[in-house]
């Protein structure tokens, strides 16, 4: 992966977020069981989900994923991923990743928790 630079982008509700909270299982009724996911772990889950979705949208496996840090008023608010005409934007504060098709239409919206579950599901398939 190659970091290509910093982009300043207007995004609502952006704030400096060092961790994202995920639940221990979709059916867990006890919200006090929430476990903080470090930003680096959340970022890896998002990258993985973006890569897999881009492949599902027709990008050849092994493509170069370009990544940009998004700032609003000099405060980190997310990431932008680009590859072969596709784009995904992760809005950290909103906990949303919006993946756009080549025509610009939103192809998929997911949370960091959904991205993390995707990795866990794939790990189980491999094992």
Coordinates of C-alpha atoms in Angstrom, one line a residue:
X1 CA 0.0 0.0 0.0
X2 CA 1.2 3.5 -0.8
X3 CA 0.1 6.5 1.1
X4 CA -0.4 9.2 -1.5
X5 CA -1.0 12.3 0.7
X6 CA -3.5 14.1 2.9
X7 CA -6.8 15.4 1.6
X8 CA -8.8 18.0 3.4
X9 CA -12.5 17.2 3.1
X10 CA -15.6 18.7 4.6
X11 CA -17.3 15.9 6.6
X12 CA -19.9 16.5 9.2
X13 CA -19.5 15.4 12.8
X14 CA -15.8 14.5 12.4
X15 CA -13.7 14.3 15.6
X16 CA -10.4 12.8 16.7
X17 CA -11.3 9.2 17.5
X18 CA -8.7 6.8 18.8
X19 CA -10.9 3.8 19.2
X20 CA -14.2 2.4 18.0
X21 CA -16.5 0.2 20.1
X22 CA -17.7 -3.1 18.8
X23 CA -20.0 -5.6 20.4
X24 CA -19.0 -9.1 21.4
X25 CA -21.4 -10.9 18.9
X26 CA -24.5 -9.7 17.1
X27 CA -27.0 -11.3 19.5
X28 CA -25.2 -10.2 22.7
X29 CA -27.9 -8.5 24.8
X30 CA -25.4 -7.0 27.3
X31 CA -24.0 -3.7 25.9
X32 CA -21.6 -3.5 28.9
X33 CA -19.7 -6.3 27.2
X34 CA -18.5 -3.9 24.5
X35 CA -14.8 -4.2 23.7
X36 CA -12.9 -1.2 22.4
X37 CA -11.2 -1.8 19.1
X38 CA -8.0 0.1 18.6
X39 CA -8.0 2.4 15.6
X40 CA -5.3 0.3 13.9
X41 CA -7.5 -2.8 14.2
X42 CA -10.5 -0.9 12.9
X43 CA -8.4 0.4 10.0
X44 CA -7.2 -3.1 9.0
X45 CA -10.8 -4.4 9.1
X46 CA -12.0 -1.5 6.9
X47 CA -9.1 -2.0 4.5
X48 CA -10.0 -5.7 4.2
X49 CA -13.7 -5.1 3.6
X50 CA -12.9 -2.4 1.0
X51 CA -10.5 -4.7 -0.8
X52 CA -13.0 -7.6 -0.9
X53 CA -15.9 -5.3 -2.0
X54 CA -13.7 -3.8 -4.8
X55 CA -12.9 -7.3 -6.0
X56 CA -16.7 -8.1 -5.9
X57 CA -17.2 -5.0 -8.0
X58 CA -14.8 -6.2 -10.7
X59 CA -11.3 -5.1 -9.8
X60 CA -8.7 -7.8 -10.4
X61 CA -7.1 -9.4 -7.4
X62 CA -3.7 -7.9 -6.5
X63 CA -4.7 -4.3 -7.4
X64 CA -3.1 -1.3 -5.8
X65 CA -5.3 0.4 -3.2
X66 CA -4.5 4.1 -2.8
X67 CA -5.4 5.5 0.6
X68 CA -5.7 9.1 1.7
X69 CA -6.2 10.5 5.2
X70 CA -9.2 12.9 5.6
X71 CA -9.0 16.0 7.8
X72 CA -11.6 18.6 8.7
X73 CA -10.2 21.7 10.4
X74 CA -6.9 19.8 10.9
X75 CA -8.7 17.0 12.8
X76 CA -8.6 13.4 11.5
X77 CA -12.1 12.3 10.4
X78 CA -11.5 9.3 8.1
X79 CA -9.9 7.7 5.1
X80 CA -10.5 7.6 1.4
X81 CA -9.6 4.5 -0.6
X82 CA -9.3 4.5 -4.5
X83 CA -8.7 1.7 -7.0
X84 CA -9.5 1.5 -10.7
X85 CA -12.4 4.0 -10.7
X86 CA -13.9 2.7 -7.4
X87 CA -13.9 4.7 -4.2
X88 CA -14.7 4.1 -0.6
X89 CA -14.8 6.6 2.2
X90 CA -14.6 5.8 5.9
X91 CA -16.2 8.4 8.1
X92 CA -14.8 7.6 11.5
X93 CA -17.2 9.6 13.7
X94 CA -20.2 8.2 11.9
X95 CA -18.8 4.7 11.9
X96 CA -19.7 4.3 8.2
X97 CA -17.8 3.1 5.2
X98 CA -19.5 4.1 1.9
X99 CA -18.3 2.2 -1.1
X100 CA -19.0 3.8 -4.5
X101 CA -19.2 2.0 -7.8
X102 CA -17.5 3.4 -10.9
X103 CA -20.6 5.4 -11.8
X104 CA -20.5 7.1 -8.4
X105 CA -23.5 5.4 -7.0
X106 CA -23.2 4.0 -3.4
X107 CA -22.8 0.2 -3.9
X108 CA -22.5 -0.7 -0.2
X109 CA -22.6 0.9 3.3
X110 CA -21.1 -0.9 6.3
X111 CA -19.9 -0.2 9.8
X112 CA -16.5 -1.1 11.3
X113 CA -18.3 -3.8 13.3
X114 CA -19.6 -5.4 10.1
X115 CA -16.1 -5.1 8.5
X116 CA -14.6 -6.8 11.6
X117 CA -17.2 -9.6 11.4
X118 CA -16.3 -10.1 7.8
X119 CA -12.7 -10.9 8.7
X120 CA -13.8 -13.2 11.5
X121 CA -16.1 -15.1 9.1
X122 CA -13.3 -15.5 6.6
X123 CA -10.9 -16.7 9.2
X124 CA -13.4 -19.4 10.2
X125 CA -13.8 -20.5 6.6
X126 CA -10.0 -20.9 6.3
X127 CA -9.7 -22.9 9.6

